[in-house]
């Protein structure tokens, strides 16, 4: 695709997303929350898009209808008023009957919350039905849907943003990890499926011409899979993947619903990309091989874990370490406390440095996540067999400081993919790390230096924000205010976790400080 056609496609996508989103206020007046609106719109949008896929003249002759006749888009547009509403309810129930299939995952527990038949008819026939989602050979189906998910994530008050990782960050992580056709790829906390879709897209873009028909089929029918705890979010992920050409509506669902931490992984992967949920510590303690318990509570028995903790981010890290196959690689977004917390945190970091090759850490700036108060990093590591003589697998960890002196907000100054170009270039994807060059933002630290730090603290910084010294570099008041909010949210989350760990009661609205409207 040429730059001009790419820009045109992006403009068309944005126009379609804006049109869909314009109806949100109408349905809010009908009692729907933002996340409910996205879910309701998803059902109809999915049916319309698969209708276009089925009737595409360029579709392979043997392609089967994604939705059974009588419960498809055509069956909806042929009705109106109360008859339309009645049929729509029956359609949702019918499509949810096979829970083990992709279609069953998408429509699991689905309900029609659009109580006004006139609103439903307008949505079906005018808003969604009035748009051709495939324009001039450009496939907008997946991109438009993902744009809709991004809009839903912007509503921080509903908590929807916790399931959505900024696409520029996803793309940069995928680019440096360079997914291959032979990879088995998973995300144990997949949210709306962003990492899985980006990995699939990368393989198609860089390797499609080298793949046989069987390899192409395998790529979209089982080599990429994910897990999501929340049923509604798993629905969005399954839709998102299917609309991007991953999976089969009548085949086994590529998104499993449940708690990834509950069981030892039954299937391993050569590449794991993940952004596990942030927030307070889990009320569930995972008992590791050390046999310790730090509070009386519901617990999981995970003998593949080395440390017992109710810190869910540390447990997700241990889960990913366990789920990686030998010589597998991972890129995981984790909050700062994973780098410095003592106790179980120290145990996990020692194991990560010794048994794995923790070769790179990317320190992320605030203001890029929809969930506020997040100070995070991306940990890049590989699982290696033990070395002779007990030599640690990590020899050197490179840390890239993308936080100091970087200031982003969600609206006025959002993160762009180009902002991460310097990191991607410094990472040298596909090349030997021996060729890496030290710079002001990118520095290596030897294993011996890291393992002897107090509590194996990997929260390392050496840069000073130039705005603190240069009067001419003072930030706009809106940015300063936003950063204060981010710092307060991060501190509040940490204190809440400490209080909960000590047995105190934490109010349900602990995390409700909202970002400034100025962002």
Coordinates of C-alpha atoms in Angstrom, one line a residue:
X1 CA 0.0 0.0 0.0
X2 CA 1.4 3.4 -1.0
X3 CA 1.6 6.2 1.6
X4 CA -1.2 8.0 -0.2
X5 CA -3.5 5.0 -0.2
X6 CA -2.6 4.3 3.4
X7 CA -3.5 7.8 4.4
X8 CA -6.8 7.6 2.4
X9 CA -7.6 4.3 4.2
X10 CA -6.9 5.9 7.6
X11 CA -9.1 8.8 6.8
X12 CA -11.9 6.5 5.7
X13 CA -11.6 4.5 8.8
X14 CA -11.7 7.6 11.0
X15 CA -14.8 8.9 9.2
X16 CA -16.6 5.6 9.8
X17 CA -15.6 5.4 13.4
X18 CA -16.8 9.0 14.0
X19 CA -20.1 8.2 12.4
X20 CA -20.6 5.2 14.6
X21 CA -19.6 7.0 17.7
X22 CA -21.9 9.9 16.9
X23 CA -24.8 7.6 17.8
X24 CA -23.4 6.9 21.3
X25 CA -25.0 9.9 22.9
X26 CA -28.4 8.9 21.5
X27 CA -28.1 5.5 23.1
X28 CA -26.7 7.0 26.4
X29 CA -30.1 8.8 26.6
X30 CA -31.6 5.3 26.3
X31 CA -29.7 4.2 29.5
X32 CA -26.6 2.6 28.0
X33 CA -23.2 3.1 29.3
X34 CA -20.2 3.7 26.9
X35 CA -19.0 0.1 27.3
X36 CA -22.5 -1.2 26.8
X37 CA -22.9 0.9 23.7
X38 CA -19.6 -0.6 22.2
X39 CA -20.9 -4.1 23.0
X40 CA -24.3 -3.5 21.4
X41 CA -22.8 -1.9 18.4
X42 CA -20.3 -4.8 18.2
X43 CA -23.1 -7.4 17.7
X44 CA -24.6 -5.5 14.8
X45 CA -21.4 -4.3 13.3
X46 CA -20.1 -7.9 13.4
X47 CA -23.2 -9.2 11.6
X48 CA -22.9 -6.5 8.9
X49 CA -19.2 -7.1 8.3
X50 CA -19.5 -10.9 8.0
X51 CA -22.3 -10.4 5.6
X52 CA -20.0 -8.4 3.4
X53 CA -17.3 -11.1 3.8
X54 CA -19.7 -13.8 2.7
X55 CA -21.0 -11.9 -0.3
X56 CA -17.6 -10.6 -1.4
X57 CA -17.1 -11.8 -5.1
X58 CA -13.4 -12.3 -4.4
X59 CA -14.1 -14.7 -1.5
X60 CA -13.0 -18.3 -2.2
X61 CA -15.7 -20.5 -3.6
X62 CA -15.6 -23.0 -0.8
X63 CA -15.9 -20.3 2.0
X64 CA -18.9 -21.1 4.2
X65 CA -21.3 -18.5 5.7
X66 CA -20.0 -17.3 9.0
X67 CA -23.5 -16.9 10.5
X68 CA -26.3 -19.5 9.8
X69 CA -29.1 -18.3 7.4
X70 CA -32.2 -17.0 9.2
X71 CA -30.0 -15.4 11.9
X72 CA -27.8 -13.3 9.7
X73 CA -27.7 -9.6 8.7
X74 CA -30.2 -10.1 5.8
X75 CA -32.7 -11.5 8.3
X76 CA -32.5 -8.3 10.3
X77 CA -32.8 -5.7 7.6
X78 CA -35.9 -7.4 6.2
X79 CA -37.8 -6.5 9.4
X80 CA -38.8 -3.4 11.3
X81 CA -40.3 -2.1 14.5
X82 CA -41.3 -4.6 17.2
X83 CA -40.9 -7.5 14.7
X84 CA -37.2 -6.5 14.3
X85 CA -36.7 -6.3 18.0
X86 CA -38.3 -9.7 18.7
X87 CA -36.2 -11.3 15.9
X88 CA -33.0 -9.7 17.1
X89 CA -33.5 -11.2 20.6
X90 CA -34.1 -14.6 19.1
X91 CA -31.0 -14.1 16.9
X92 CA -28.7 -13.3 19.9
X93 CA -30.0 -16.4 21.7
X94 CA -29.5 -18.7 18.7
X95 CA -25.9 -17.6 18.0
X96 CA -24.9 -18.2 21.6
X97 CA -25.8 -21.9 21.6
X98 CA -22.4 -23.3 20.9
X99 CA -20.1 -21.8 23.5
X100 CA -16.9 -23.7 22.4
X101 CA -17.0 -22.0 19.0
X102 CA -15.8 -18.6 18.0
X103 CA -19.3 -17.6 17.2
X104 CA -20.5 -18.9 20.6
X105 CA -17.8 -16.9 22.4
X106 CA -18.8 -13.7 20.5
X107 CA -22.5 -14.0 21.5
X108 CA -22.1 -15.7 24.9
X109 CA -24.7 -14.2 27.3
X110 CA -25.6 -11.6 24.8
X111 CA -28.6 -9.4 25.4
X112 CA -30.4 -6.7 23.5
X113 CA -30.2 -3.6 25.7
X114 CA -31.6 -1.2 23.0
X115 CA -35.1 -1.1 24.4
X116 CA -36.6 1.3 21.8
X117 CA -37.5 -0.6 18.5
X118 CA -37.2 2.7 16.6
X119 CA -33.6 3.2 17.8
X120 CA -32.7 -0.4 16.9
X121 CA -34.1 0.1 13.4
X122 CA -32.3 3.3 12.9
X123 CA -29.0 1.6 14.0
X124 CA -29.5 -1.4 11.7
X125 CA -30.8 0.3 8.6
X126 CA -29.3 3.8 8.6
X127 CA -26.1 3.9 10.7
X128 CA -24.6 0.5 10.1
X129 CA -26.6 -0.7 7.1
X130 CA -26.0 2.5 5.3
X131 CA -22.2 2.0 5.1
X132 CA -20.2 -0.3 2.7
X133 CA -17.4 -1.5 5.0
X134 CA -15.2 -2.6 2.1
X135 CA -14.3 0.5 0.0
X136 CA -12.3 0.4 -3.3
X137 CA -10.5 -2.8 -2.3
X138 CA -9.4 -1.4 1.0
X139 CA -10.4 -3.7 3.9
X140 CA -11.7 -1.4 6.6
X141 CA -13.5 -4.1 8.6
X142 CA -10.9 -4.8 11.3
X143 CA -9.4 -1.3 11.4
X144 CA -12.8 0.4 11.9
X145 CA -13.8 -2.1 14.6
X146 CA -10.5 -1.6 16.4
X147 CA -11.0 2.2 16.1
X148 CA -14.3 1.7 17.8
X149 CA -12.7 -0.2 20.7
X150 CA -10.2 2.6 21.1
X151 CA -13.0 5.1 21.4
X152 CA -14.6 3.0 24.1
X153 CA -11.3 2.8 25.9
X154 CA -11.2 6.6 26.2
X155 CA -14.0 6.5 28.7
X156 CA -11.9 6.1 31.8
X157 CA -14.9 6.3 34.1
X158 CA -16.1 2.9 32.9
X159 CA -12.8 1.2 33.3
X160 CA -12.8 0.1 29.7
X161 CA -9.3 1.4 29.2
X162 CA -7.8 -1.3 31.3
X163 CA -8.5 -3.8 28.4
X164 CA -6.8 -1.6 25.7
X165 CA -3.1 -1.1 25.1
X166 CA -2.1 1.9 23.0
X167 CA -1.6 0.7 19.4
X168 CA 1.7 2.6 18.9
X169 CA 3.2 0.7 21.8
X170 CA 1.8 -2.6 20.5
X171 CA 3.2 -2.0 17.1
X172 CA 6.7 -1.1 18.4
X173 CA 6.8 -4.2 20.6
X174 CA 5.7 -6.5 17.8
X175 CA 8.2 -4.9 15.4
X176 CA 11.2 -5.6 17.7
X177 CA 10.0 -9.1 18.5
X178 CA 9.5 -9.9 14.8
X179 CA 6.9 -12.7 14.9
X180 CA 7.6 -15.6 12.5
X181 CA 5.3 -18.0 10.7
X182 CA 6.6 -20.9 12.8
X183 CA 5.9 -19.1 16.0
X184 CA 3.1 -20.1 18.4
X185 CA 1.9 -16.8 19.8
X186 CA -0.3 -16.1 22.8
X187 CA -1.4 -13.4 25.3
X188 CA -2.7 -14.7 28.6
X189 CA -4.5 -11.4 29.4
X190 CA -5.5 -10.5 25.9
X191 CA -8.1 -7.8 26.5
X192 CA -9.5 -6.9 23.1
X193 CA -6.8 -8.9 21.3
X194 CA -4.5 -6.1 20.1
X195 CA -1.2 -7.9 20.5
X196 CA -2.5 -11.1 18.8
X197 CA -3.9 -9.1 15.8
X198 CA -0.7 -7.0 15.4
X199 CA 1.5 -10.2 15.5
X200 CA -0.7 -11.9 12.9
X201 CA -0.6 -8.7 10.7
X202 CA 3.2 -8.6 11.0
X203 CA 3.6 -12.2 9.8
X204 CA 1.2 -11.6 6.9
X205 CA 3.0 -8.5 5.9
X206 CA 6.6 -9.9 6.1
X207 CA 6.1 -13.6 5.2
X208 CA 2.9 -14.1 3.3
X209 CA 4.5 -14.6 0.0
X210 CA 6.7 -17.4 1.4
X211 CA 3.8 -19.3 3.0
X212 CA 2.0 -22.3 1.5
X213 CA -1.8 -22.4 1.6
X214 CA -1.7 -24.9 4.5
X215 CA 0.7 -22.6 6.4
X216 CA -1.6 -19.6 5.9
X217 CA -4.6 -21.6 7.2
X218 CA -2.6 -22.8 10.3
X219 CA -1.5 -19.2 11.0
X220 CA -5.2 -18.1 11.4
X221 CA -6.6 -21.3 13.0
X222 CA -4.7 -22.2 16.1
X223 CA -1.1 -20.9 16.2
X224 CA -2.3 -17.7 17.7
X225 CA -4.6 -17.7 20.7
X226 CA -5.4 -15.8 23.9
X227 CA -7.1 -15.9 27.2
X228 CA -9.3 -13.3 28.9
X229 CA -10.9 -13.3 32.3
X230 CA -14.0 -11.1 31.5
X231 CA -16.7 -12.6 29.3
X232 CA -17.6 -9.3 27.7
X233 CA -14.1 -8.4 26.8
X234 CA -13.4 -11.9 25.5
X235 CA -16.4 -11.3 23.2
X236 CA -14.8 -8.1 21.8
X237 CA -11.4 -10.0 21.3
X238 CA -13.1 -12.8 19.4
X239 CA -14.9 -10.4 17.2
X240 CA -11.8 -8.4 16.6
X241 CA -9.7 -11.4 15.6
X242 CA -12.3 -12.9 13.3
X243 CA -12.8 -9.6 11.5
X244 CA -9.0 -9.5 11.0
X245 CA -9.1 -12.9 9.4
X246 CA -8.0 -14.9 12.4
X247 CA -10.1 -18.0 13.3
X248 CA -13.2 -19.7 12.1
X249 CA -16.7 -18.8 13.3
X250 CA -17.8 -22.4 13.6
X251 CA -14.4 -23.7 14.7
X252 CA -12.9 -23.8 18.2
X253 CA -12.7 -20.4 19.8
X254 CA -9.1 -18.9 19.9
X255 CA -10.1 -16.9 23.0
X256 CA -10.6 -18.9 26.1
X257 CA -12.5 -17.3 29.0
X258 CA -11.3 -17.8 32.5
X259 CA -8.5 -17.0 35.0
X260 CA -5.2 -17.7 33.4
X261 CA -3.5 -17.9 36.8
X262 CA -5.8 -20.7 38.0
X263 CA -3.9 -23.6 36.3
X264 CA -0.5 -24.6 35.1
X265 CA -0.4 -23.8 31.3
X266 CA -1.5 -26.8 29.2
X267 CA 0.0 -25.3 26.1
X268 CA 3.3 -23.4 25.7
X269 CA 4.2 -20.7 23.2
X270 CA 7.4 -19.6 21.5
X271 CA 6.3 -15.9 21.7
X272 CA 4.2 -14.2 24.4
X273 CA 3.1 -10.6 24.1
X274 CA 1.1 -9.2 27.0
X275 CA 0.0 -6.3 29.1
X276 CA -1.5 -7.9 32.2
X277 CA -4.1 -5.9 34.2
X278 CA -2.8 -3.2 36.5
X279 CA -4.4 -2.2 39.8
X280 CA -4.7 -3.4 43.4
X281 CA -3.3 -6.7 44.5
X282 CA -5.4 -9.7 43.9
X283 CA -7.5 -11.0 46.7
X284 CA -6.3 -14.5 45.7
X285 CA -3.0 -15.8 46.9
X286 CA -1.1 -18.1 44.5
X287 CA 0.9 -20.7 46.5
X288 CA 4.2 -21.3 44.9
X289 CA 6.8 -24.1 45.3
X290 CA 8.2 -22.3 48.3
X291 CA 4.9 -23.4 50.1
X292 CA 4.4 -20.1 51.8
X293 CA 1.1 -18.3 52.2
X294 CA 1.0 -14.6 53.2
X295 CA -2.7 -14.4 54.2
X296 CA -5.7 -16.6 54.8
X297 CA -7.6 -16.4 51.5
X298 CA -8.7 -18.3 48.4
X299 CA -5.5 -19.7 46.9
X300 CA -4.2 -21.3 43.7
X301 CA -1.7 -24.1 44.0
X302 CA 0.9 -23.4 41.3
X303 CA 4.0 -25.5 41.9
X304 CA 5.5 -24.1 38.7
X305 CA 5.7 -20.7 40.5
X306 CA 8.8 -20.1 42.7
X307 CA 7.4 -17.3 44.9
X308 CA 4.1 -17.0 46.8
X309 CA 2.4 -13.6 46.4
X310 CA -1.0 -12.0 45.9
X311 CA 0.5 -9.4 43.6
X312 CA -1.2 -10.3 40.4
X313 CA 1.4 -8.6 38.2
X314 CA 4.1 -10.7 39.7
X315 CA 1.9 -13.8 39.3
X316 CA 1.3 -13.0 35.7
X317 CA 5.0 -12.6 35.2
X318 CA 5.6 -16.0 36.8
X319 CA 2.8 -17.5 34.6
X320 CA 4.4 -16.1 31.4
X321 CA 7.8 -17.5 32.5
X322 CA 6.1 -20.9 32.9
X323 CA 4.1 -20.7 29.7
X324 CA 7.2 -19.9 27.5
X325 CA 8.6 -22.9 25.7
X326 CA 12.4 -23.4 25.8
X327 CA 14.1 -20.7 23.7
X328 CA 10.8 -18.8 23.6
X329 CA 10.7 -15.0 23.9
X330 CA 8.4 -12.6 25.6
X331 CA 7.6 -8.9 25.7
X332 CA 5.5 -7.9 28.7
X333 CA 4.2 -4.6 30.0
X334 CA 4.5 -4.4 33.8
X335 CA 4.2 -1.7 36.4
X336 CA 7.1 -0.2 38.3
X337 CA 6.5 -2.2 41.5
X338 CA 7.5 -5.4 39.7
X339 CA 11.0 -3.9 39.4
X340 CA 11.5 -2.9 43.0
X341 CA 9.0 -4.7 45.3
X342 CA 10.8 -6.8 48.0
X343 CA 9.9 -10.3 49.1
X344 CA 8.4 -12.3 46.3
X345 CA 9.4 -9.6 43.9
X346 CA 13.0 -10.1 44.7
X347 CA 12.7 -13.8 44.2
X348 CA 11.1 -13.4 40.9
X349 CA 13.7 -10.9 39.6
X350 CA 16.6 -13.2 40.7
X351 CA 15.0 -16.1 38.8
X352 CA 14.4 -13.8 35.8
X353 CA 18.1 -12.8 35.7
X354 CA 19.5 -16.2 36.4
X355 CA 17.3 -18.7 34.5
X356 CA 16.1 -16.3 31.7
X357 CA 17.9 -13.8 29.6
X358 CA 16.4 -10.4 30.6
X359 CA 18.1 -8.5 27.9
X360 CA 16.1 -5.3 27.6
X361 CA 13.8 -3.0 29.7
X362 CA 11.9 -0.1 28.2
X363 CA 10.9 2.5 30.7
X364 CA 7.6 4.0 29.6
X365 CA 6.3 7.5 30.2
X366 CA 3.0 8.3 32.0
X367 CA 0.1 9.7 30.0
X368 CA -0.1 6.9 27.4
X369 CA -2.5 4.5 29.1
X370 CA -6.2 4.9 29.4
X371 CA -6.1 3.6 32.9
X372 CA -4.7 6.5 35.0
X373 CA -1.8 6.4 37.4
X374 CA 0.2 3.9 35.5
X375 CA 4.0 3.9 35.6
X376 CA 5.1 1.0 33.5
X377 CA 7.9 -0.8 31.7
X378 CA 8.2 -3.4 29.0
X379 CA 10.4 -6.4 29.9
X380 CA 11.9 -8.3 27.0
X381 CA 13.3 -11.7 27.9
X382 CA 14.0 -15.2 26.6
X383 CA 13.8 -18.6 28.2
X384 CA 17.1 -20.4 28.0
X385 CA 18.3 -23.9 29.1
X386 CA 20.7 -24.0 32.1
X387 CA 24.3 -23.1 31.4
X388 CA 27.2 -25.2 32.7
X389 CA 28.5 -24.4 36.1
X390 CA 25.4 -22.4 37.1
X391 CA 26.4 -19.4 34.9
X392 CA 23.4 -17.0 34.8
X393 CA 21.6 -16.7 31.4
X394 CA 21.5 -12.9 31.7
X395 CA 24.9 -11.4 31.0
X396 CA 23.8 -7.9 30.3
X397 CA 20.4 -5.9 30.6
X398 CA 20.0 -2.9 28.4
X399 CA 17.6 -0.2 29.8
X400 CA 16.1 2.4 27.5
X401 CA 14.7 5.4 29.3
X402 CA 11.7 6.6 27.3
X403 CA 10.3 8.3 30.4
X404 CA 12.6 11.1 31.4
X405 CA 11.8 14.3 29.6
X406 CA 8.9 12.7 27.7
X407 CA 5.4 14.1 28.3
X408 CA 2.2 12.7 26.7
X409 CA -1.5 13.1 27.3
X410 CA -4.3 11.1 25.8
X411 CA -5.9 13.9 23.8
X412 CA -3.7 16.9 23.2
X413 CA -0.3 15.1 22.9
X414 CA -1.0 11.3 22.4
X415 CA 1.8 8.8 21.9
X416 CA 2.5 8.1 18.2
X417 CA 4.3 5.2 16.6
X418 CA 7.0 7.6 15.4
X419 CA 7.8 8.5 19.0
X420 CA 9.2 5.0 19.5
X421 CA 11.3 5.0 16.3
X422 CA 14.6 5.7 18.2
X423 CA 13.9 2.8 20.6
X424 CA 13.2 0.4 17.8
X425 CA 16.4 1.5 16.0
X426 CA 18.5 1.2 19.2
X427 CA 17.0 -2.3 19.9
X428 CA 18.4 -3.6 16.6
X429 CA 15.6 -6.1 15.9
X430 CA 16.9 -9.2 14.2
X431 CA 20.6 -8.4 14.8
X432 CA 23.1 -9.4 17.5
X433 CA 22.7 -7.5 20.7
X434 CA 26.5 -7.3 20.7
X435 CA 26.1 -4.6 18.0
X436 CA 24.0 -2.3 20.3
X437 CA 25.4 1.2 20.9
X438 CA 25.2 2.9 24.2
X439 CA 23.6 6.4 24.2
X440 CA 22.1 8.9 26.6
X441 CA 18.9 7.0 26.8
X442 CA 20.2 3.5 26.3
X443 CA 22.6 1.9 28.7
X444 CA 23.8 -1.7 29.5
X445 CA 24.1 -3.1 33.1
X446 CA 26.0 -6.3 33.8
X447 CA 24.5 -9.2 35.7
X448 CA 26.9 -8.8 38.6
X449 CA 25.9 -5.2 39.1
X450 CA 22.2 -6.0 38.9
X451 CA 22.2 -9.0 41.2
X452 CA 24.0 -7.2 44.0
X453 CA 21.6 -4.2 44.0
X454 CA 19.5 -3.9 47.1
X455 CA 16.6 -6.3 46.7
X456 CA 17.8 -6.8 43.1
X457 CA 16.0 -3.5 42.3
X458 CA 15.8 -3.0 38.5
X459 CA 14.0 0.3 38.7
X460 CA 17.1 2.2 37.4
X461 CA 17.3 5.7 36.2
X462 CA 20.2 8.0 35.4
X463 CA 18.7 10.9 33.4
X464 CA 17.4 14.2 34.7
X465 CA 14.4 15.9 33.2
X466 CA 15.7 19.0 31.3
X467 CA 12.5 20.8 32.1
X468 CA 13.5 20.9 35.8
X469 CA 16.7 22.9 35.0
X470 CA 15.7 25.0 32.0
X471 CA 13.2 27.8 32.6
X472 CA 12.5 28.0 28.9
X473 CA 11.4 24.4 28.9
X474 CA 8.6 24.8 31.4
X475 CA 5.7 22.5 30.6
X476 CA 2.2 23.8 29.9
X477 CA 0.0 23.9 33.1
X478 CA -2.3 21.2 31.7
X479 CA 0.6 18.8 31.3
X480 CA 1.9 19.6 34.8
X481 CA -1.6 19.0 36.3
X482 CA -1.9 15.8 34.4
X483 CA 1.4 14.5 35.7
X484 CA 0.5 15.4 39.2
X485 CA -2.7 13.3 38.8
X486 CA -0.7 10.4 37.4
X487 CA 1.7 10.5 40.3
X488 CA -1.1 10.7 42.9
X489 CA -2.9 7.8 41.2
X490 CA 0.2 5.7 41.2
X491 CA 0.9 6.4 44.9
X492 CA -2.7 5.7 45.9
X493 CA -2.6 2.4 44.1
X494 CA 0.6 1.4 45.9
X495 CA -0.7 2.5 49.3
X496 CA -4.0 0.6 48.7
X497 CA -2.0 -2.6 47.8
X498 CA 0.0 -2.2 51.0
X499 CA -3.1 -1.6 53.2
X500 CA -4.8 -4.7 51.6
X501 CA -1.7 -6.9 52.1
X502 CA -1.7 -5.9 55.8
X503 CA -5.3 -6.9 56.2
X504 CA -6.9 -3.5 56.0
X505 CA -10.1 -2.6 54.2
X506 CA -9.7 -0.7 50.9
X507 CA -12.6 1.4 49.7
X508 CA -14.0 0.3 46.3
X509 CA -13.4 3.8 44.8
X510 CA -9.7 3.9 45.7
X511 CA -8.7 4.2 42.1
X512 CA -11.3 6.8 41.0
X513 CA -9.1 9.9 40.7
X514 CA -9.9 10.9 37.1
X515 CA -7.5 12.6 34.6
X516 CA -7.8 16.3 34.1
X517 CA -10.4 17.3 31.4
X518 CA -7.6 19.4 30.0
X519 CA -5.8 16.3 28.5

